[in-house]
Short mmCIF file of C-alpha atoms and ligand atoms in Angstrom, two decimals:
data_model
loop_
_atom_site.label_atom_id
_atom_site.label_comp_id
_atom_site.label_asym_id
_atom_site.label_seq_id
_atom_site.Cartn_x
_atom_site.Cartn_y
_atom_site.Cartn_z
CA MET A 6 32.94 10.71 23.44
CA THR A 7 33.05 10.39 20.00
CA ILE A 8 35.15 7.66 19.09
CA ILE A 9 32.95 4.52 19.02
CA ASP A 10 31.20 6.59 16.42
CA THR A 11 34.89 6.39 14.08
CA GLU A 12 35.10 3.01 14.50
CA ARG A 13 33.74 0.34 12.11
CA HIS A 14 30.59 -0.91 13.36
CA PRO A 15 30.68 -4.19 15.26
CA LEU A 16 27.36 -5.42 12.79
CA ALA A 17 29.81 -3.84 9.25
CA ASP A 18 32.33 -7.26 9.35
CA GLN A 19 28.52 -9.78 9.06
CA VAL A 20 27.48 -8.57 5.93
CA ALA A 21 27.51 -7.40 2.44
CA GLY A 22 26.52 -4.28 2.97
CA ARG A 23 26.42 -0.98 4.43
CA VAL A 24 26.22 -0.76 7.40
CA LEU A 25 25.13 2.96 9.16
CA ARG A 26 24.75 5.63 11.84
CA PRO A 27 23.15 8.71 12.27
CA ALA A 28 26.43 10.95 12.16
CA ASP A 29 27.29 9.25 8.55
CA ASP A 30 27.27 10.52 5.71
CA GLY A 31 24.38 9.11 3.63
CA PHE A 32 21.90 8.43 6.33
CA ALA A 33 20.04 10.47 6.42
CA ASP A 34 18.95 10.43 2.38
CA ALA A 35 19.80 5.95 3.04
CA ALA A 36 16.47 6.64 6.21
CA ARG A 37 14.35 8.68 4.50
CA PRO A 38 10.81 7.93 2.67
CA TRP A 39 9.10 8.06 -0.18
CA ASN A 40 6.40 10.09 2.23
CA VAL A 41 9.01 12.93 3.19
CA ALA A 42 5.98 13.98 6.12
CA VAL A 43 7.76 10.99 8.34
CA GLU A 44 11.56 11.21 9.18
CA HIS A 45 12.92 7.88 10.61
CA HIS A 46 15.51 8.53 13.58
CA PRO A 47 17.54 4.77 13.88
CA ASP A 48 19.50 3.78 15.63
CA LEU A 49 21.58 2.02 12.50
CA LEU A 50 20.66 2.05 9.39
CA LEU A 51 21.36 -1.55 7.39
CA GLU A 52 21.64 -1.47 4.17
CA ALA A 53 21.16 -4.91 2.97
CA ALA A 54 22.70 -6.79 -0.10
CA GLY A 55 21.05 -9.74 0.28
CA PRO A 56 19.00 -12.91 2.31
CA ASP A 57 21.89 -13.41 4.57
CA ASP A 58 22.45 -9.16 5.80
CA VAL A 59 19.35 -9.52 6.91
CA VAL A 60 19.78 -13.50 8.56
CA ALA A 61 22.83 -11.19 9.87
CA GLY A 62 21.05 -7.92 10.52
CA VAL A 63 17.97 -9.26 12.54
CA ARG A 64 20.37 -11.66 14.76
CA TRP A 65 22.32 -8.91 15.49
CA ALA A 66 20.18 -6.68 16.85
CA ALA A 67 17.75 -9.39 19.02
CA GLU A 68 20.81 -10.70 20.39
CA GLN A 69 21.17 -6.44 21.44
CA GLY A 70 17.72 -6.61 22.97
CA LEU A 71 17.10 -3.25 19.86
CA PRO A 72 13.53 -3.65 17.74
CA VAL A 73 13.47 -3.52 13.55
CA ALA A 74 12.19 -1.27 11.04
CA VAL A 75 12.04 -2.55 7.53
CA GLN A 76 11.65 0.17 4.61
CA SER A 77 12.35 -0.16 1.12
CA THR A 78 10.31 2.64 -0.60
CA GLY A 79 8.82 4.00 1.71
CA HIS A 80 5.31 4.88 0.28
CA GLY A 81 4.13 2.70 3.69
CA ALA A 82 5.64 5.53 6.05
CA THR A 83 2.58 6.11 8.07
CA GLU A 84 5.14 6.92 11.49
CA SER A 85 7.85 7.42 12.63
CA VAL A 86 11.28 4.74 13.27
CA SER A 87 12.92 6.12 16.88
CA GLY A 88 15.45 4.52 17.05
CA GLY A 89 16.29 0.05 16.82
CA LEU A 90 17.38 -0.97 13.72
CA LEU A 91 16.26 0.35 10.30
CA ILE A 92 16.78 -2.72 7.37
CA SER A 93 16.31 -0.72 3.65
CA THR A 94 15.57 -3.45 1.34
CA LEU A 95 15.78 -1.42 -1.70
CA PRO A 96 18.96 -2.40 -2.66
CA MET A 97 17.88 -6.57 -2.96
CA ASN A 98 15.56 -5.92 -6.14
CA THR A 99 16.07 -8.75 -8.06
CA VAL A 100 13.46 -10.06 -10.13
CA GLU A 101 13.71 -14.05 -11.59
CA LEU A 102 11.05 -14.02 -13.96
CA ASP A 103 9.99 -17.53 -14.97
CA VAL A 104 8.16 -17.00 -18.79
CA ALA A 105 7.44 -20.53 -18.91
CA ASN A 106 5.19 -20.57 -15.25
CA ARG A 107 4.20 -17.59 -15.10
CA THR A 108 5.89 -16.79 -12.12
CA ALA A 109 8.08 -13.45 -10.80
CA ARG A 110 10.46 -14.30 -8.18
CA VAL A 111 11.58 -10.35 -6.70
CA GLY A 112 13.36 -9.54 -3.68
CA ALA A 113 12.46 -7.27 -0.84
CA GLY A 114 13.41 -4.31 -2.48
CA THR A 115 11.58 -4.18 -6.17
CA ARG A 116 9.10 -1.60 -7.27
CA TRP A 117 5.85 -3.36 -9.14
CA GLY A 118 8.41 -0.95 -12.51
CA GLU A 119 10.63 -3.14 -12.47
CA LEU A 120 9.32 -6.36 -12.60
CA LEU A 121 6.54 -4.90 -15.36
CA ALA A 122 9.76 -4.12 -17.57
CA ARG A 123 10.07 -7.67 -16.93
CA SER A 124 8.04 -8.91 -18.27
CA VAL A 125 5.28 -6.56 -19.46
CA PRO A 126 7.37 -7.66 -23.03
CA GLU A 127 7.01 -11.45 -21.80
CA GLY A 128 2.61 -10.13 -22.21
CA LEU A 129 1.77 -11.35 -17.68
CA ILE A 130 1.26 -8.44 -15.70
CA GLY A 131 1.75 -8.57 -11.90
CA LEU A 132 -1.22 -6.89 -10.18
CA CYS A 133 -0.29 -3.85 -9.50
CA GLY A 134 -1.32 -1.15 -7.07
CA SER A 135 -2.13 3.36 -8.56
CA SER A 136 1.64 3.05 -9.03
CA SER A 137 4.15 1.30 -10.40
CA ASP A 138 6.67 2.88 -7.75
CA VAL A 139 6.00 1.25 -4.37
CA GLY A 140 8.03 -1.79 -3.64
CA VAL A 141 6.03 -4.76 -4.83
CA VAL A 142 6.76 -6.94 -1.73
CA GLY A 143 5.05 -4.04 1.21
CA TYR A 144 2.17 -3.78 -1.29
CA CYS A 145 1.34 -7.60 -1.07
CA LEU A 146 2.30 -7.83 2.51
CA GLY A 147 -0.63 -5.39 3.20
CA GLY A 148 -2.94 -7.52 0.98
CA GLY A 149 -2.36 -5.81 -1.91
CA LEU A 150 -5.87 -4.44 -3.76
CA PRO A 151 -4.78 -3.54 -7.28
CA ILE A 152 -5.97 -1.39 -10.56
CA LEU A 153 -7.73 -4.54 -11.33
CA GLY A 154 -8.98 -5.50 -8.43
CA ARG A 155 -12.00 -5.88 -9.12
CA ALA A 156 -10.81 -8.45 -12.21
CA PHE A 157 -8.39 -10.43 -10.75
CA GLY A 158 -9.29 -9.80 -6.80
CA PHE A 159 -5.94 -9.08 -4.29
CA ALA A 160 -2.69 -9.03 -4.36
CA ALA A 161 -2.13 -11.17 -1.98
CA GLU A 162 -3.58 -14.33 -3.75
CA HIS A 163 -1.60 -14.19 -5.82
CA VAL A 164 1.70 -14.53 -4.04
CA ARG A 165 2.54 -18.02 -3.73
CA SER A 166 5.96 -18.60 -1.60
CA ILE A 167 7.73 -15.67 0.50
CA ASP A 168 11.24 -16.07 2.40
CA VAL A 169 10.88 -14.10 5.89
CA VAL A 170 13.38 -13.85 7.66
CA THR A 171 11.29 -14.46 11.39
CA PRO A 172 12.15 -12.43 14.97
CA ASP A 173 15.03 -15.26 15.94
CA GLY A 174 17.29 -15.16 13.02
CA ARG A 175 15.89 -18.22 11.01
CA LEU A 176 15.10 -17.72 7.08
CA ARG A 177 12.58 -19.67 5.57
CA THR A 178 10.22 -20.27 2.42
CA VAL A 179 6.72 -20.64 3.68
CA ASP A 180 3.60 -21.13 1.54
CA GLY A 181 1.12 -23.52 1.65
CA GLU A 182 2.76 -26.47 3.59
CA HIS A 183 5.80 -24.78 5.25
CA ASP A 184 5.35 -23.61 7.44
CA PRO A 185 1.15 -22.29 6.78
CA ASP A 186 -0.09 -20.58 9.36
CA LEU A 187 3.07 -17.85 9.11
CA PHE A 188 1.71 -17.81 5.13
CA GLU A 189 -1.64 -17.31 5.94
CA VAL A 190 -1.20 -13.96 7.66
CA LEU A 191 2.77 -12.51 5.51
CA LYS A 192 -0.30 -11.88 3.69
CA GLY A 193 -2.11 -9.01 5.39
CA GLY A 194 -0.37 -9.29 8.25
CA LYS A 195 2.04 -6.86 7.13
CA GLY A 196 5.51 -6.89 8.58
CA ASN A 197 4.43 -7.86 11.67
CA PHE A 198 6.42 -10.81 11.94
CA GLY A 199 9.90 -10.70 10.23
CA VAL A 200 11.52 -9.37 7.20
CA VAL A 201 10.91 -11.35 3.95
CA THR A 202 13.73 -10.78 1.67
CA SER A 203 11.76 -12.40 -1.07
CA ILE A 204 8.31 -13.24 -3.01
CA GLU A 205 7.83 -16.08 -5.91
CA LEU A 206 4.49 -13.78 -7.64
CA GLU A 207 1.50 -15.58 -10.03
CA LEU A 208 1.82 -13.15 -13.29
CA LEU A 209 -1.20 -13.29 -15.15
CA PRO A 210 -1.62 -13.04 -19.19
CA VAL A 211 -2.70 -9.61 -19.93
CA SER A 212 -1.96 -8.27 -22.97
CA ASP A 213 -5.36 -6.05 -23.55
CA PHE A 214 -5.50 -3.17 -21.02
CA TYR A 215 -7.14 0.21 -21.39
CA GLY A 216 -7.00 2.56 -18.91
CA GLY A 217 -7.02 6.36 -17.76
CA GLY A 218 -9.55 8.96 -16.70
CA ILE A 219 -11.91 11.58 -17.60
CA ILE A 220 -11.54 15.02 -15.18
CA TYR A 221 -14.47 17.30 -15.32
CA PRO A 222 -15.00 20.28 -12.74
CA GLY A 223 -16.09 20.52 -9.41
CA GLU A 224 -18.93 22.86 -9.88
CA ASP A 225 -20.65 19.43 -11.06
CA ALA A 226 -18.90 16.93 -8.34
CA ALA A 227 -22.91 16.18 -7.08
CA GLU A 228 -24.36 15.92 -11.36
CA VAL A 229 -21.16 13.04 -11.23
CA LEU A 230 -21.26 11.17 -7.86
CA THR A 231 -24.94 10.28 -9.40
CA ALA A 232 -23.93 9.31 -12.67
CA PHE A 233 -20.98 7.77 -11.57
CA ARG A 234 -22.67 5.93 -9.10
CA ALA A 235 -25.96 4.36 -11.49
CA TRP A 236 -22.76 3.39 -14.13
CA ALA A 237 -20.70 1.02 -12.08
CA ALA A 238 -23.28 -0.03 -10.46
CA ASP A 239 -23.88 -1.93 -14.07
CA LEU A 240 -19.78 -2.97 -14.70
CA PRO A 241 -18.80 -5.86 -14.99
CA ASP A 242 -16.27 -7.34 -12.74
CA ASP A 243 -13.33 -6.16 -15.54
CA ALA A 244 -13.63 -2.96 -15.72
CA CYS A 245 -12.24 -1.82 -12.74
CA PRO A 246 -13.20 2.41 -11.79
CA SER A 247 -12.92 4.65 -8.87
CA ILE A 248 -13.92 8.59 -8.58
CA ALA A 249 -11.40 11.31 -6.85
CA PHE A 250 -11.92 14.09 -6.38
CA LEU A 251 -8.27 16.67 -6.60
CA ARG A 252 -7.53 19.83 -5.14
CA LEU A 253 -4.42 20.28 -7.02
CA PRO A 254 -1.90 23.32 -5.52
CA ASP A 255 -1.68 25.45 -8.07
CA ALA A 256 2.27 24.40 -8.43
CA ASP A 257 4.19 23.69 -12.03
CA PHE A 258 4.11 19.66 -11.10
CA ALA A 259 -0.14 19.99 -11.99
CA PRO A 260 -1.12 20.76 -15.53
CA PRO A 261 -2.52 24.11 -16.07
CA PRO A 262 -5.94 23.47 -16.26
CA LEU A 263 -6.12 21.45 -13.31
CA ARG A 264 -3.23 24.19 -11.23
CA GLY A 265 -5.33 25.44 -8.46
CA ARG A 266 -9.21 24.03 -9.39
CA PHE A 267 -11.00 21.21 -7.41
CA VAL A 268 -11.84 18.59 -9.90
CA VAL A 269 -13.47 15.81 -10.13
CA HIS A 270 -11.69 12.30 -11.83
CA LEU A 271 -12.40 9.24 -12.87
CA ARG A 272 -9.98 7.04 -13.02
CA PHE A 273 -10.26 4.18 -15.14
CA ALA A 274 -9.23 0.48 -16.02
CA LEU A 275 -9.68 -2.73 -18.15
CA VAL A 276 -8.84 -5.98 -18.97
CA GLY A 277 -10.57 -5.47 -22.94
CA GLY A 278 -9.58 -3.59 -25.88
CA THR A 279 -10.02 -0.12 -27.00
CA GLU A 280 -14.20 -1.14 -29.09
CA GLU A 281 -14.82 -2.81 -25.07
CA GLY A 282 -13.02 1.00 -22.91
CA ASP A 283 -15.22 3.62 -25.49
CA ARG A 284 -18.29 1.05 -24.88
CA LEU A 285 -18.59 0.96 -21.91
CA LEU A 286 -17.55 4.86 -20.79
CA ALA A 287 -19.95 6.57 -23.17
CA PRO A 288 -22.05 7.14 -20.80
CA MET A 289 -19.61 8.61 -18.49
CA ARG A 290 -18.45 10.57 -21.71
CA ALA A 291 -21.41 12.74 -21.71
CA VAL A 292 -22.18 13.82 -17.88
CA SER A 293 -21.63 17.23 -17.52
CA THR A 294 -18.14 18.89 -19.84
CA PRO A 295 -14.82 16.79 -18.67
CA ILE A 296 -12.24 18.86 -18.98
CA MET A 297 -9.48 16.67 -20.14
CA ASP A 298 -10.54 12.62 -20.92
CA THR A 299 -7.07 10.46 -21.91
CA ALA A 300 -8.64 7.18 -21.45
CA GLY A 301 -7.47 4.91 -24.34
CA PRO A 302 -5.71 1.28 -24.63
CA LEU A 303 -1.98 1.65 -23.02
CA SER A 304 0.39 -0.43 -22.63
CA TYR A 305 0.83 -1.95 -19.35
CA LEU A 306 4.12 0.05 -18.49
CA GLN A 307 1.66 2.92 -18.65
CA VAL A 308 -0.20 1.22 -15.66
CA ASP A 309 0.61 5.07 -14.17
CA LEU A 310 -1.53 7.06 -15.85
CA VAL A 311 -4.78 5.54 -14.28
CA SER A 312 -3.93 6.91 -11.41
CA LEU A 313 -2.14 10.40 -11.88
CA ASP A 314 0.24 9.44 -8.40
CA PRO A 315 2.91 11.51 -8.14
CA PRO A 316 6.23 10.35 -9.76
CA ASP A 317 7.96 12.04 -6.96
CA PRO A 318 8.31 11.77 -3.14
CA THR A 319 5.83 13.67 -1.19
CA PRO A 320 4.68 14.08 1.20
CA PHE A 321 1.42 13.53 3.14
CA GLU A 322 -1.05 12.31 6.33
CA GLN A 323 -3.87 9.80 4.66
CA ALA A 324 -6.31 7.43 6.20
CA GLY A 325 -8.94 5.14 4.70
CA ALA A 326 -12.06 3.45 5.59
CA LEU A 327 -14.66 0.42 3.82
CA LEU A 328 -17.84 1.06 3.06
CA LYS A 329 -20.67 -1.65 2.79
CA GLU A 330 -22.55 1.24 0.22
CA PHE A 331 -22.49 4.09 -1.02
CA GLY A 332 -25.50 5.92 -1.83
CA GLU A 333 -27.80 8.54 -2.18
CA GLU A 334 -27.32 10.07 1.30
CA ALA A 335 -23.52 8.75 1.30
CA GLN A 336 -22.40 11.74 -0.87
CA ALA A 337 -24.57 13.92 0.02
CA ALA A 338 -22.72 13.55 3.13
CA LEU A 339 -19.33 13.98 1.25
CA LEU A 340 -20.34 16.66 -0.40
CA GLU A 341 -21.43 18.17 2.80
CA VAL A 342 -17.24 18.07 4.23
CA ALA A 343 -15.70 18.28 0.15
CA GLY A 344 -17.95 18.77 -2.05
CA PRO A 345 -17.94 22.73 -4.95
CA GLY A 346 -17.92 25.62 -2.07
CA VAL A 347 -15.88 23.45 0.51
CA GLN A 348 -12.15 24.88 1.34
CA SER A 349 -11.08 21.43 1.65
CA PRO A 350 -7.10 21.51 2.00
CA LEU A 351 -6.74 17.33 1.06
CA LEU A 352 -4.55 16.92 -1.77
CA LEU A 353 -6.96 14.36 -2.56
CA ILE A 354 -10.34 11.69 -1.43
CA GLU A 355 -10.75 8.30 -4.00
CA LEU A 356 -13.32 5.69 -3.72
CA ARG A 357 -12.92 2.68 -5.29
CA LEU A 358 -15.48 0.21 -7.06
CA MET A 359 -14.87 -3.59 -4.74
CA GLY A 360 -16.27 -6.32 -5.15
CA GLY A 361 -15.96 -8.90 -9.04
CA ALA A 362 -13.35 -11.14 -7.45
CA LEU A 363 -11.77 -8.70 -4.57
CA GLY A 364 -15.54 -9.78 -3.22
CA ARG A 365 -15.08 -13.40 -3.69
CA PRO A 366 -13.15 -15.58 -0.83
CA SER A 367 -9.15 -16.60 -1.19
CA PRO A 368 -8.95 -20.38 -3.01
CA VAL A 369 -5.92 -19.81 -0.29
CA ARG A 370 -6.45 -18.60 3.33
CA ASP A 371 -4.88 -15.48 4.34
CA ALA A 372 -5.32 -11.72 6.61
CA VAL A 373 -6.43 -10.03 3.60
CA SER A 374 -9.25 -7.67 5.00
CA GLY A 375 -11.88 -5.96 2.12
CA ARG A 376 -13.61 -8.64 0.46
CA ASP A 377 -17.12 -7.95 2.14
CA ALA A 378 -16.80 -3.98 1.02
CA ALA A 379 -18.40 -2.22 -1.42
CA TRP A 380 -16.54 0.36 -2.34
CA CYS A 381 -12.47 1.44 -1.11
CA VAL A 382 -12.91 5.34 0.83
CA SER A 383 -8.96 6.88 0.94
CA ALA A 384 -8.57 10.19 2.10
CA LEU A 385 -5.35 12.12 1.68
CA GLY A 386 -3.64 15.67 2.40
CA VAL A 387 -0.45 16.73 1.91
CA PRO A 388 0.52 18.68 5.71
CA VAL A 389 3.00 21.38 4.86
CA PRO A 390 2.22 24.78 5.89
CA PRO A 391 -0.36 26.68 5.52
CA ILE A 392 -2.39 23.76 5.62
CA ALA A 393 -0.61 22.15 8.18
CA GLU A 394 -2.78 21.81 10.82
CA LEU A 395 -6.42 21.34 8.90
CA VAL A 396 -4.89 18.43 6.80
CA PRO A 397 -5.50 15.30 9.22
CA PRO A 398 -9.17 16.66 11.78
CA ALA A 399 -10.46 17.10 6.99
CA ILE A 400 -9.66 13.93 6.93
CA GLU A 401 -11.72 12.46 9.96
CA GLN A 402 -14.70 15.05 9.15
CA VAL A 403 -14.57 12.88 6.15
CA LEU A 404 -14.24 9.37 7.76
CA ASP A 405 -16.59 10.91 10.45
CA ALA A 406 -19.50 11.79 7.13
CA LEU A 407 -19.07 8.04 5.65
CA ARG A 408 -19.36 6.19 8.90
CA PRO A 409 -22.38 5.37 8.72
CA TRP A 410 -21.54 3.27 5.97
CA ALA A 411 -18.70 2.33 6.89
CA THR A 412 -17.42 -1.25 7.41
CA GLY A 413 -16.01 -0.95 10.52
CA HIS A 414 -12.69 -1.69 8.90
CA THR A 415 -10.25 -0.66 6.78
CA MET A 416 -7.40 -2.06 4.77
CA VAL A 417 -4.19 -1.95 6.14
CA ASN A 418 -2.50 -0.11 2.95
CA PHE A 419 -4.96 2.68 3.61
CA HIS A 420 -5.67 2.26 7.17
CA GLY A 421 -3.09 5.26 7.90
CA ARG A 422 -0.98 5.83 10.76
CA PRO A 423 -2.20 3.38 13.59
CA GLY A 424 -3.40 4.60 16.81
CA ASP A 425 -4.23 2.59 20.33
CA ALA A 426 -5.10 -1.76 19.32
CA THR A 427 -8.24 -0.49 18.65
CA ASP A 428 -7.27 1.60 15.95
CA ARG A 429 -4.56 -1.06 14.51
CA ALA A 430 -7.75 -3.82 15.04
CA ARG A 431 -9.59 -2.25 12.48
CA ALA A 432 -7.11 -2.80 9.76
CA TRP A 433 -7.95 -6.95 9.85
CA PRO A 434 -11.71 -8.18 9.91
CA PRO A 435 -11.67 -9.98 13.04
CA GLU A 436 -10.55 -13.27 12.15
CA ALA A 437 -7.10 -12.34 10.35
CA TYR A 438 -6.84 -10.56 13.26
CA GLU A 439 -6.80 -12.96 15.49
CA ALA A 440 -4.83 -14.80 13.33
CA ILE A 441 -2.31 -12.54 13.57
CA ARG A 442 -2.76 -12.33 16.75
CA ARG A 443 -1.55 -15.28 18.01
CA ALA A 444 0.82 -15.79 14.64
CA LYS A 445 2.12 -12.61 16.43
CA ARG A 446 3.07 -14.57 20.16
CA ARG A 447 4.07 -17.21 18.32
CA TYR A 448 6.49 -15.78 15.50
CA ASP A 449 7.24 -12.71 17.90
CA PRO A 450 7.02 -12.91 21.55
CA ASP A 451 9.13 -10.35 22.17
CA ASN A 452 7.38 -7.88 19.55
CA LEU A 453 11.22 -7.56 18.16
CA MET A 454 8.74 -5.73 14.93
CA ARG A 455 7.21 -3.34 16.56
CA PHE A 456 6.63 -0.46 13.89
CA GLY A 457 3.61 0.70 11.23
CA HIS A 458 1.65 -2.33 11.84
CA ALA A 459 2.49 -3.63 15.24
CA VAL A 460 -0.49 -5.63 16.72
CA LEU A 461 1.11 -4.92 19.52
CA LEU A 462 1.49 -1.84 21.03
CA PRO A 463 5.00 -0.25 20.88
CA GLY A 464 7.39 -0.44 23.70
CA GLY A 465 4.67 -2.50 25.13
CA GLU A 466 5.16 -6.03 26.26
CA PRO A 467 3.40 -8.72 24.97
CA VAL A 468 -0.61 -8.93 25.83
CA GLU A 469 -0.18 -12.35 26.92
CA PRO A 470 2.20 -14.94 26.84
CA ALA A 471 3.96 -16.03 24.87
CA ILE A 472 2.98 -19.43 23.03
CA PRO A 473 6.87 -22.11 22.90
CA LEU A 474 8.27 -22.87 19.84
C1 LIG B 507 1.08 7.10 -4.13
C2 LIG B 507 1.20 5.37 -3.74
C3 LIG B 507 0.29 4.88 -4.55
C4 LIG B 507 -0.56 3.20 -3.49
N1 LIG B 507 -1.72 2.33 -4.50
C5 LIG B 507 -1.88 1.93 -3.95
C6 LIG B 507 -2.60 -0.16 -4.23
O1 LIG B 507 -2.73 1.05 -5.56
N2 LIG B 507 -3.22 -0.25 -3.86
C7 LIG B 507 -2.43 -0.26 -2.29
O2 LIG B 507 -3.91 -1.60 -1.83
N3 LIG B 507 -1.60 -0.19 -1.91
C8 LIG B 507 -1.60 0.94 -2.47
N4 LIG B 507 -0.71 1.93 -1.99
C9 LIG B 507 -0.22 1.97 -0.38
C10 LIG B 507 0.70 0.73 -0.09
O3 LIG B 507 1.26 -0.27 -1.02
C11 LIG B 507 1.12 1.05 0.55
O4 LIG B 507 1.98 1.84 1.66
C12 LIG B 507 2.70 -0.18 1.12
O5 LIG B 507 3.58 -0.65 2.27
C13 LIG B 507 3.93 0.12 0.35
O6 LIG B 507 5.30 -0.30 0.58
P1 LIG B 507 6.59 -0.15 -0.02
O7 LIG B 507 7.61 -1.74 0.03
O8 LIG B 507 6.74 0.78 -1.58
O9 LIG B 507 6.53 1.24 1.30
P2 LIG B 507 7.34 0.99 2.60
O10 LIG B 507 6.92 2.09 3.28
O11 LIG B 507 8.83 1.03 2.35
O12 LIG B 507 7.18 0.28 3.30
C14 LIG B 507 5.69 -0.55 4.20
C15 LIG B 507 5.68 -1.61 5.18
O13 LIG B 507 5.37 -2.27 4.44
C16 LIG B 507 5.83 -3.51 5.59
N5 LIG B 507 7.21 -4.35 4.37
C17 LIG B 507 7.33 -3.70 3.62
N6 LIG B 507 8.84 -4.22 3.41
C18 LIG B 507 8.85 -5.29 4.21
C19 LIG B 507 9.80 -6.42 4.38
N7 LIG B 507 10.75 -6.74 3.03
N8 LIG B 507 9.75 -7.81 5.04
C20 LIG B 507 8.50 -6.81 6.17
N9 LIG B 507 7.83 -6.98 6.27
C21 LIG B 507 8.23 -5.13 5.16
C22 LIG B 507 7.00 -2.60 6.57
O14 LIG B 507 5.56 -2.84 7.65
C23 LIG B 507 6.87 -0.67 5.92
O15 LIG B 507 6.80 -0.76 7.07
C24 LIG B 507 -0.31 3.16 -1.80
C25 LIG B 507 0.39 4.56 -1.60
C26 LIG B 507 0.68 4.90 -2.08
C27 LIG B 507 1.67 6.47 -1.51
#
């Protein structure tokens, strides 16, 4: 019988946004994540026009006993949403800028680029990561490792308050004084506790920004890595580098000198001017024979030029690790599995230098991972034929090779596909994981938010009795 599908859905009478069933026009486009390797198949999709829609959607799903998933851009889609209600927050892309107080309240569908377009002309920046296309809220809920992290710490440390619809259908404003236990775990605990409708962020007065990259031939990877390790050890906290192995396909989107080639990409971002940037980069400019050198003074609106992440939706599989150190032996281990001469199917292996402000305790408690790490590693491939089957084992091979130097934990934003309970626990330091599990039992005893990096397994009953609210 198709009669149900032609009727208006009951939820549609309660919301301003579109309610779409799988057979409806526009459903596939609305459900599609930026990571097009993942396909979502919810029973129903709500394009939330505002917080009231989110409240109605969460209450309706809870009444039906359906799980709830959230998506804004889909940059963090690690696994398929199957069944339940998918709430798309993309229409909620509001930015309320308060220049005098250096803050912004952004709606749950706002991309970093939309916030920066408003704040940078006022001399203010937000602590975005490597791509301004990523959503502000999803990124901050995962802790947020900024391009300028060594200078200013994790983005989560700069979140002042969060509006969230908890699984009981209540819209709460949480901060250091209101539901502080929930405020703590929302910053790093990802989508475990409800649907965030907006967050208030502290902005920073940064006018001098220097950034870009140097690209070296892959054949010189050992020489470049050796020089990079020594150079990175002496950098001031305001300097934020990473080093990446890049294997771009022979395709139009890649710059001609890089097509079909293995290259090493030094990425560099600095809170500082041209003179300091050029002085700091000079030793790395003298290494090997760079193929490209794009580093120089930039507007912060050009922050994407540091890492050169793909601007368009891309299929990817990714996993990460945090390292205590990356010395000579770790370098040799990495080169053995991904260096010149190896036919690696991975598009990218990146090592970001941690430390500086990223290594200091947060002024306000949160559930962010990575403060004890010296490096954050991310390995990523494009799982399409003919290499689709080769990508997951190649990622595992890289992480295995670096395991002797790993902290044993990851950052949830770079964790990749969540596995079993033990694997999920790796995304947080033990104390934060316990706080997240405590708050999960309190705020989501029925495990309504069970997709993605949920600390209770999908479809599973709560592992321990719920604590009464
Ligand atoms: C090209 C690229 C570059 C990146 N660079 C960085 C970087 O430099 N630093 C860094 O830390 N991370 C980085 N990431 C990871 C990124 O921050 C995470 O994937 C983040 O979750 C993306 O958020 P989103 O809202 O854009 O994605 P989505 O896929 O829409 O959301 C991802 C998850 O976040 C949660 N979520 C999103 N919105 C809400 C909400 N309103 N309420 C509750 N939960 C919500 C949900 O669990 C959801 O499944 C990068 C990812 C990509 C693909």
